[in-house]
Short mmCIF file of C-alpha atoms and ligand atoms in Angstrom, two decimals:
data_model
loop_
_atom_site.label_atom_id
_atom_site.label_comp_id
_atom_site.label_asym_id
_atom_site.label_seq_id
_atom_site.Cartn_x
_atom_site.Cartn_y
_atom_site.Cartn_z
CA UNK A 1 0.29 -29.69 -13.51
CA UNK A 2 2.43 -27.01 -11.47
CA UNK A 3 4.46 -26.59 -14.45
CA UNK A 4 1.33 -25.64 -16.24
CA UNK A 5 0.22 -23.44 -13.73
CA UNK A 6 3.31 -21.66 -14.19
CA UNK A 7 3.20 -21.52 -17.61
CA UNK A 8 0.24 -19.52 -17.29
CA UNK A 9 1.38 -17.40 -15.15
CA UNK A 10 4.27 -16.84 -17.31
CA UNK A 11 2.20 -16.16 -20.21
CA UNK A 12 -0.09 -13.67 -18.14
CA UNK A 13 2.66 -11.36 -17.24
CA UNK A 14 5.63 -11.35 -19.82
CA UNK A 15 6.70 -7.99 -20.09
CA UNK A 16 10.26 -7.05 -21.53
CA UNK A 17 12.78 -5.18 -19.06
CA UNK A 18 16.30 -4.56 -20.34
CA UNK A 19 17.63 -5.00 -16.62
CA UNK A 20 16.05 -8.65 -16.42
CA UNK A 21 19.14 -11.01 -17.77
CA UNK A 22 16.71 -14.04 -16.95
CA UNK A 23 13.05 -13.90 -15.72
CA UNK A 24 11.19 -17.02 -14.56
CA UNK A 25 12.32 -21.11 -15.65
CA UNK A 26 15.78 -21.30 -14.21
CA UNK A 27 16.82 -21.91 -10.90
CA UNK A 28 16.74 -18.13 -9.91
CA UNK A 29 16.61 -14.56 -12.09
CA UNK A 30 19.57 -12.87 -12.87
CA UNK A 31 18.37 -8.66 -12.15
CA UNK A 32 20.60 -6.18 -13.18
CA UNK A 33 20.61 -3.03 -10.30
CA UNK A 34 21.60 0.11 -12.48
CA UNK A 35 24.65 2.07 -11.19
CA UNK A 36 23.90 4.52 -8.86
CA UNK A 37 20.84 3.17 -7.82
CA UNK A 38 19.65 1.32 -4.36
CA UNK A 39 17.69 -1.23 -4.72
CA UNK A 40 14.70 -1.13 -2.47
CA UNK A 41 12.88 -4.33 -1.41
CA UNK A 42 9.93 -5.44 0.43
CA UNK A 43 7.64 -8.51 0.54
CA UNK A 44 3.86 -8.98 1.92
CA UNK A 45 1.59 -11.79 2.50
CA UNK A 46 -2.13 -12.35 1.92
CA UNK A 47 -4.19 -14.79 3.85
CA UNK A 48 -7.16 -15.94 2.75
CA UNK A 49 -10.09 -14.78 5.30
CA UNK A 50 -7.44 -12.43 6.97
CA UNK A 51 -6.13 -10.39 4.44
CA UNK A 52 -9.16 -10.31 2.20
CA UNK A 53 -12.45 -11.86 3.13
CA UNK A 54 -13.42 -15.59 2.41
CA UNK A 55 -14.89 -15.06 -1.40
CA UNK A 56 -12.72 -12.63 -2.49
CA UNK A 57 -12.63 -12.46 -6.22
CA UNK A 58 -9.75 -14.21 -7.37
CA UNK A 59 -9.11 -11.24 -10.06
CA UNK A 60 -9.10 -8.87 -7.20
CA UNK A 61 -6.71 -11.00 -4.75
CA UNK A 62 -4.09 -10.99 -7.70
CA UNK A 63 -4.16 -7.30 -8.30
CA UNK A 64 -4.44 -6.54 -4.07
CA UNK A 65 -1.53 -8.69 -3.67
CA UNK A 66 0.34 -6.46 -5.89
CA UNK A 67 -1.14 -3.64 -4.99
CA UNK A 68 0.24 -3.81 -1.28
CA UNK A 69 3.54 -4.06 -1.77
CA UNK A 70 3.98 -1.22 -4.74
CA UNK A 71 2.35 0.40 -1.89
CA UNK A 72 5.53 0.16 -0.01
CA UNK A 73 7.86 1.21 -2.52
CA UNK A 74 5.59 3.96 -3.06
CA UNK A 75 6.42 4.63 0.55
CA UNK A 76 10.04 4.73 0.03
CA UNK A 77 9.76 6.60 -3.18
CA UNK A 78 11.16 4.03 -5.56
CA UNK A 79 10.55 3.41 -8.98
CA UNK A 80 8.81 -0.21 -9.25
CA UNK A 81 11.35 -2.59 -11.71
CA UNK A 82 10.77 -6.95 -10.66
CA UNK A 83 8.29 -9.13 -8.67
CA UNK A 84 8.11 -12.35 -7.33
CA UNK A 85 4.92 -14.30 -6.77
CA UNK A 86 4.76 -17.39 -4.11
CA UNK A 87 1.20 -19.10 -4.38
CA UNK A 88 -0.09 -21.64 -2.05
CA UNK A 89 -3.15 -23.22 -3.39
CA UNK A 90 -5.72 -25.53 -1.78
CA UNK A 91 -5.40 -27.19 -5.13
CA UNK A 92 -3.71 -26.90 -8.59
CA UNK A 93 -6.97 -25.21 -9.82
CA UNK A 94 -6.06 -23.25 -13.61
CA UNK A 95 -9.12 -21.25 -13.78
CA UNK A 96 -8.29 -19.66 -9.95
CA UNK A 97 -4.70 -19.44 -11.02
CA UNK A 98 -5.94 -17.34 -14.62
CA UNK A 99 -8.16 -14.85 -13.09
CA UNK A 100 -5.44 -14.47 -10.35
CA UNK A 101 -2.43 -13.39 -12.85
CA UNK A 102 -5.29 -11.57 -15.07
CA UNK A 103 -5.78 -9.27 -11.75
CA UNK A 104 -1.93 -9.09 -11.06
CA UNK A 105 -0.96 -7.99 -14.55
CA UNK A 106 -4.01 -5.91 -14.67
CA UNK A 107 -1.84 -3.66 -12.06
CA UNK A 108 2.07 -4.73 -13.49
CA UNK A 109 1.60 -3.89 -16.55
CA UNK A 110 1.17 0.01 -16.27
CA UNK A 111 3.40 -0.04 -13.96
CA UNK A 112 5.96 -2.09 -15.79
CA UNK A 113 6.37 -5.03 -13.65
CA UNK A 114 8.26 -7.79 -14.63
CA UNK A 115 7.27 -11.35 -12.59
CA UNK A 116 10.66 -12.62 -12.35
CA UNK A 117 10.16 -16.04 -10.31
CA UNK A 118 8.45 -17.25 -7.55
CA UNK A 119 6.65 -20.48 -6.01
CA UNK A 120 4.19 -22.86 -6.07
CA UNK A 121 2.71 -24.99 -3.27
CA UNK A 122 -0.34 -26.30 -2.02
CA UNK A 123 -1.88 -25.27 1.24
CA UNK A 124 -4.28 -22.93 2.77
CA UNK A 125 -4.79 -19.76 0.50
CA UNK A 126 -2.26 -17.48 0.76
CA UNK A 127 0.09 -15.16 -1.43
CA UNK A 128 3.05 -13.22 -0.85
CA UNK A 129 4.56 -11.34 -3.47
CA UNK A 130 8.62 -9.81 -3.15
CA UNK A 131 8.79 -6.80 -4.62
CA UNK A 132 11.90 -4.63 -5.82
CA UNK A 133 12.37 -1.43 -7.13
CA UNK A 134 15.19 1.25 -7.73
CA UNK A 135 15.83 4.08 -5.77
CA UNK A 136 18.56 7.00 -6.57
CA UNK A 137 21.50 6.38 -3.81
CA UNK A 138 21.04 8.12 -0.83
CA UNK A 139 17.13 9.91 -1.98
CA UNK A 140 14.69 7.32 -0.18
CA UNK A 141 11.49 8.20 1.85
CA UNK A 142 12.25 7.21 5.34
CA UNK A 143 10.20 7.15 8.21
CA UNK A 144 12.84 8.80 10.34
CA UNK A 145 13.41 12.48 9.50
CA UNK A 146 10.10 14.21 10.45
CA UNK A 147 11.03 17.80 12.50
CA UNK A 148 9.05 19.63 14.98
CA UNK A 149 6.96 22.13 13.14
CA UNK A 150 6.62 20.42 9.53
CA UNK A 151 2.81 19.81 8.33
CA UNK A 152 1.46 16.29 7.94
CA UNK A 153 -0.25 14.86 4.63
CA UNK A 154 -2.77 12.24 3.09
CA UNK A 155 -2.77 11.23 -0.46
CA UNK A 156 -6.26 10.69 -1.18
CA UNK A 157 -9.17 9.36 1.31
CA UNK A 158 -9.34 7.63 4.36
CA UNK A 159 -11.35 4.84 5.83
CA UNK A 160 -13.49 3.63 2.73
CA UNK A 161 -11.55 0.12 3.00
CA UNK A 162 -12.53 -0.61 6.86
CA UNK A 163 -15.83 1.23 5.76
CA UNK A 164 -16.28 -1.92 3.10
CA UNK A 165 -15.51 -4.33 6.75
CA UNK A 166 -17.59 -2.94 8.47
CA UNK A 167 -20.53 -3.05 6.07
CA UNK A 168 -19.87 -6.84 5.15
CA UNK A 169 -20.01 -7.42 8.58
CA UNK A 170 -23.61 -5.71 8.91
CA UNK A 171 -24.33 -8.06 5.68
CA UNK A 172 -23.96 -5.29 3.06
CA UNK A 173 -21.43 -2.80 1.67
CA UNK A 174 -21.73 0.18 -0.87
CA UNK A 175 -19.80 -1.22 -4.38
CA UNK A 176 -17.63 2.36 -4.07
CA UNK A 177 -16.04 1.63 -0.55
CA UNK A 178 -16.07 -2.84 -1.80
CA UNK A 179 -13.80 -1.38 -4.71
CA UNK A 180 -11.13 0.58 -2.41
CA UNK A 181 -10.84 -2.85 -0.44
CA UNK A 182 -10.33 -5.04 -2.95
CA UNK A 183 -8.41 -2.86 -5.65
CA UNK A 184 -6.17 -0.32 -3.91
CA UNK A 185 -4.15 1.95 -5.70
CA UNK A 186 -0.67 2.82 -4.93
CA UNK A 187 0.16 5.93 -4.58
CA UNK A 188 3.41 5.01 -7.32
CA UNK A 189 3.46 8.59 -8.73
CA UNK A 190 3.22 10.68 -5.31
CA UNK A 191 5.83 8.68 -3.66
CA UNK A 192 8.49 9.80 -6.43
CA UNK A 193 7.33 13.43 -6.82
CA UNK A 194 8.02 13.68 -2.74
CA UNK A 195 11.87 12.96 -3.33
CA UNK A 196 13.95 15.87 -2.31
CA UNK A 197 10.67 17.17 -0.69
CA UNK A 198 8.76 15.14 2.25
CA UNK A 199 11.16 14.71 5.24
CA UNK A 200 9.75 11.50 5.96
CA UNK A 201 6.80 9.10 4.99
CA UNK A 202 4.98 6.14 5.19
CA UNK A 203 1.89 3.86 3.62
CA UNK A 204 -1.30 3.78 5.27
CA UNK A 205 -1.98 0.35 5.79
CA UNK A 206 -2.81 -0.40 9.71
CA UNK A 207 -4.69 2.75 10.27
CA UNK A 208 -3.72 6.91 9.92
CA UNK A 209 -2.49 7.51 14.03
CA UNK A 210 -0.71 3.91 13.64
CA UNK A 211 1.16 4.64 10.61
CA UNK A 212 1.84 8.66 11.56
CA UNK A 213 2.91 6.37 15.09
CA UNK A 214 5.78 4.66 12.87
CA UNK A 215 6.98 8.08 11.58
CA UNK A 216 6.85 9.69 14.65
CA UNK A 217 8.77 6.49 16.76
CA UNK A 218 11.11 7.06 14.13
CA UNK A 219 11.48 10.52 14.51
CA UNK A 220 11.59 11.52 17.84
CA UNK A 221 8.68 13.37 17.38
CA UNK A 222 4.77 13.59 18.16
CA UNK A 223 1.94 14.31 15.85
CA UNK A 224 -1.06 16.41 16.32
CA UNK A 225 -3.78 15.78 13.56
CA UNK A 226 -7.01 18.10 12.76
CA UNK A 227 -9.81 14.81 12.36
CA UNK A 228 -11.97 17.92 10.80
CA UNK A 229 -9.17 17.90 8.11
CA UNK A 230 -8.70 14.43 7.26
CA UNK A 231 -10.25 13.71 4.10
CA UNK A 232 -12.97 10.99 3.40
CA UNK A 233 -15.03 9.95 0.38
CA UNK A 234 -18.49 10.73 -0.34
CA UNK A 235 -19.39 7.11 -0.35
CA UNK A 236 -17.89 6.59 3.10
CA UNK A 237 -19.91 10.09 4.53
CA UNK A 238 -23.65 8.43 2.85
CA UNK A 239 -23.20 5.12 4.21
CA UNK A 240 -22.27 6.30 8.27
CA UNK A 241 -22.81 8.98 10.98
CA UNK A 242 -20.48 11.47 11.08
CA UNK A 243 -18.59 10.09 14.69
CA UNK A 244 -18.05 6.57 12.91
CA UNK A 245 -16.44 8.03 9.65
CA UNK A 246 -14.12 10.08 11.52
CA UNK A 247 -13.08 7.16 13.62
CA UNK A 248 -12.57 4.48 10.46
CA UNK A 249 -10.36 7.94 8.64
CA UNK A 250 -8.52 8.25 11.94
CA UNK A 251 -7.62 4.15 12.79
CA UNK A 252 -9.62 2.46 9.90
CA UNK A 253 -6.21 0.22 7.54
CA UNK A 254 -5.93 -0.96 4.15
CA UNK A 255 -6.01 2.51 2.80
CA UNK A 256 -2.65 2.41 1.04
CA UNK A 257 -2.30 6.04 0.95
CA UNK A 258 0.82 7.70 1.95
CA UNK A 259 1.24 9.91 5.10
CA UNK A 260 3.97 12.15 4.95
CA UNK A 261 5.63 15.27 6.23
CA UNK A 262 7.58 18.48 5.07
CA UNK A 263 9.18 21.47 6.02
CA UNK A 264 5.88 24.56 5.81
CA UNK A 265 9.15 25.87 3.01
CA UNK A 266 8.05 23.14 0.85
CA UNK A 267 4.27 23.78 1.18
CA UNK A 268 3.31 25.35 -1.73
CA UNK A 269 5.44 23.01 -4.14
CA UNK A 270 4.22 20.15 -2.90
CA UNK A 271 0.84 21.40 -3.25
CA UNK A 272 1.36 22.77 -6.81
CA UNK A 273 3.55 18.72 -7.66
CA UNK A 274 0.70 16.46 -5.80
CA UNK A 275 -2.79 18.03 -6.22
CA UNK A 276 -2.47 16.98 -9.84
CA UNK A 277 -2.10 13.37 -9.68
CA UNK A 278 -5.02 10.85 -8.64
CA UNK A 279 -6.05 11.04 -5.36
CA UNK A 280 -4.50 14.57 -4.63
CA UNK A 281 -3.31 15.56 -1.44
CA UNK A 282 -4.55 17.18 1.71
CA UNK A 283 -2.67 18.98 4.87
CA UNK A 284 -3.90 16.89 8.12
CA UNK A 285 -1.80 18.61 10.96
CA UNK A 286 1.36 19.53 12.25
CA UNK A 287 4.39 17.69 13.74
CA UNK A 288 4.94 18.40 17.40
CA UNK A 289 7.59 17.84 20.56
CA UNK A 290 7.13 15.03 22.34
CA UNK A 291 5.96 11.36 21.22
CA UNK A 292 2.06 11.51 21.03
CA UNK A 293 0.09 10.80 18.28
CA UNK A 294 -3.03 12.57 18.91
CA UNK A 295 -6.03 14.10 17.38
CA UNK A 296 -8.58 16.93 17.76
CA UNK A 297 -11.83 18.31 16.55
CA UNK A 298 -12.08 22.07 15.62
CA UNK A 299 -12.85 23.27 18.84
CA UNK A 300 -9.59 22.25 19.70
CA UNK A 301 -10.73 19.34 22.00
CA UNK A 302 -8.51 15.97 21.98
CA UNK A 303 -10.18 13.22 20.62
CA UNK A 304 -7.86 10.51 19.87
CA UNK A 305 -9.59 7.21 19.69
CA UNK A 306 -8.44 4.39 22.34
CA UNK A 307 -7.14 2.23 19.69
CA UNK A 308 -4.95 3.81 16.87
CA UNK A 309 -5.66 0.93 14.23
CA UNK A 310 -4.91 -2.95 13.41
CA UNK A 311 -2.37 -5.04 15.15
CA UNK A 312 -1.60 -8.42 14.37
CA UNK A 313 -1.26 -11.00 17.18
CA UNK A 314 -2.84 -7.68 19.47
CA UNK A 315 -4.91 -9.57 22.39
P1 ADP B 401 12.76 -24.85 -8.08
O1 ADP B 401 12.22 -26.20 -7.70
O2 ADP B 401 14.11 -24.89 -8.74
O3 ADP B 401 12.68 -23.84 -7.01
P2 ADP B 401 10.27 -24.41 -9.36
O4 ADP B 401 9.87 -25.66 -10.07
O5 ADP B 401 9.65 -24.09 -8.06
O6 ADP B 401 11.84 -24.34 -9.27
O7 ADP B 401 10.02 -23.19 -10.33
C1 ADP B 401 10.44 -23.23 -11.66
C2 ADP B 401 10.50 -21.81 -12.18
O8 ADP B 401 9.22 -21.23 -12.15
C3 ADP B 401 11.41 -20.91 -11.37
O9 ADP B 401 12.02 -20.00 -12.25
C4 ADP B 401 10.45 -20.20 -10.45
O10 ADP B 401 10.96 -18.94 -10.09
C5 ADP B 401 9.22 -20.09 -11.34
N1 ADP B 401 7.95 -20.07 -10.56
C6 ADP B 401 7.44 -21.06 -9.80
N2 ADP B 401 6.26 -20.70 -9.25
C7 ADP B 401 6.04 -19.44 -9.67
C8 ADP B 401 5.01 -18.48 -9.42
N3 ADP B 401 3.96 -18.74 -8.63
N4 ADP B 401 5.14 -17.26 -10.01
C9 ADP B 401 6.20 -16.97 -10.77
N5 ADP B 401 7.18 -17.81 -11.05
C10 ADP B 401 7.12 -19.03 -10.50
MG1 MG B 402 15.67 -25.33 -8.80
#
């Protein structure tokens, strides 16, 4: 039965890559790295109830999954090339395992994804997918690198996926901000236009002053961000007050947007390579001395929020 399952999953996502000298049936894939390349690799897990809520669509965990980790290349500024896919399954159940891979290659294939191996086991719920991508030698996005005076960006909006929480929680949420939770997109494109450009960056996935936190740690640097300026979605501003969309833009995760700096010198550029591609960009604040991550209104006043986003094992 697993070897059907992986059949189909097989099936779902066969895609040809020159670089892949064996994909998925051996005991590992052979990947060929292209000279002068790095190759950049990450890996993230989904839990079932944790990482999506109980119910989730199954077409929808199979495309998050994904989603999350080209998230992180996206971070990094690396061209997406192989996945791999571990699956633990309550039980060996085809029609889960069909929508799931329908989701997943919903996302691969434009992006030209090739599953290359992976695992099957049964268990509680949960999915991590390994992902690898290519990155010119010496040209990735790091989080160290920010300098005192650059600006600070956001590709796209902010807060519609903790919006989509918030509102299941209150037993209802708006199909707009529902749709940003369960199939993010990765900001693939902006994360390869700000080579040779941003100074350093990161994903958005705990929360904006937790992430900008990571670059700033990094950095030896503080942050000061204009809330007024952070941008949020239409469907996030009709569905709350004004003081609780600000707060979910601010510390709300599971954006998957990127946050990243650059030099004011590389302003206009950036505006001119970025404002063109989904989700756009907008200018949030400035990079400071010191360590703080903090935030203020437009009178100036500081109004960072106790707690800067999500934390796992946090008390
Ligand atoms: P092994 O026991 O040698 O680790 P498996 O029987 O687990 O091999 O897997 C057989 C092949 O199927 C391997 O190439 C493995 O990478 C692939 N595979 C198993 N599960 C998955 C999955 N969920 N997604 C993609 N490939 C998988
Ligand atoms: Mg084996």
């Amino acid at each position: 039965m697993e070897f059907d399952l992986i059949e189909l999953i097989n099936a779902a996502t066969a895609l040809p890559r020159d670089d892949v000298v064996l994909g998925i049936g051996d005991d590992t894939a052979l990947l060929r790295v292209p000279a002068g390349q790095e190759l950049a690799v990450a890996i993230d897990t989904l839990v079932d109830g944790v990482h999506f809520p109980r119910g989730t669509a199954p077409e929808d965990i199979g495309w998050k999954s994904l989603a999350v980790n080209l998230s992180d290349l996206a971070a990094m500024g690396a061209t997406p090339a192989w996945a791999t896919l571990a699956l633990t399954l309550p039980h060996s159940d085809r029609d889960f395992v069909g929508a799931f891979v329908t989701g997943f290659a919903a996302l691969a294939k434009p992006h030209r994804v090739a599953l290359v191996g992976g695992d099957t086991t049964q268990g509680p719920l949960a999915v991590s997918v390994g992902i690898h991508g290519f990155v010119p030698a010496g040209q990735a996005l790091r989080r160290a690198g920010a300098r005192v005076g650059d600006d600070i960006y956001v590709t796209g909006t902010l807060g519609d996926a903790m919006g989509a929480l918030r509102g299941l929680a209150a037993g209802g949420t708006p199909a707009a901000l529902r749709a940003r939770l369960d199939r993010p997109t990765p900001r693939v494109e902006a994360g390869l236009a700000l080579r040779g450009l941003a100074s350093a960056c990161v994903d958005v996935s705990d929360g904006l002053l937790a992430d900008l936190g990571h670059i700033c740690r990094a950095s030896g640097v503080g942050a000061m961000v204009e809330a007024d300026a952070v941008p949020v979605s239409d469907a996030l501003r009709a569905h709350f007050d004004a003081a609780t969309v600000r707060g979910l833009a601010l510390t709300g995760g599971d954006n998957y947007e990127l946050c990243f700096t650059a030099p004011a010198t590389r302003g206009e550029t950036l505006m001119r390579l970025l404002s063109v591609l989904p989700g756009g960009v907008t200018r949030i604040g400035r990079i400071v001395a010191g360590s703080d991550v903090r935030a203020h209104d437009r009178a100036g006043l500081d109004i960072t929020p106790r707690t800067r986003g999500w934390e796992h094992f946090s008390a």
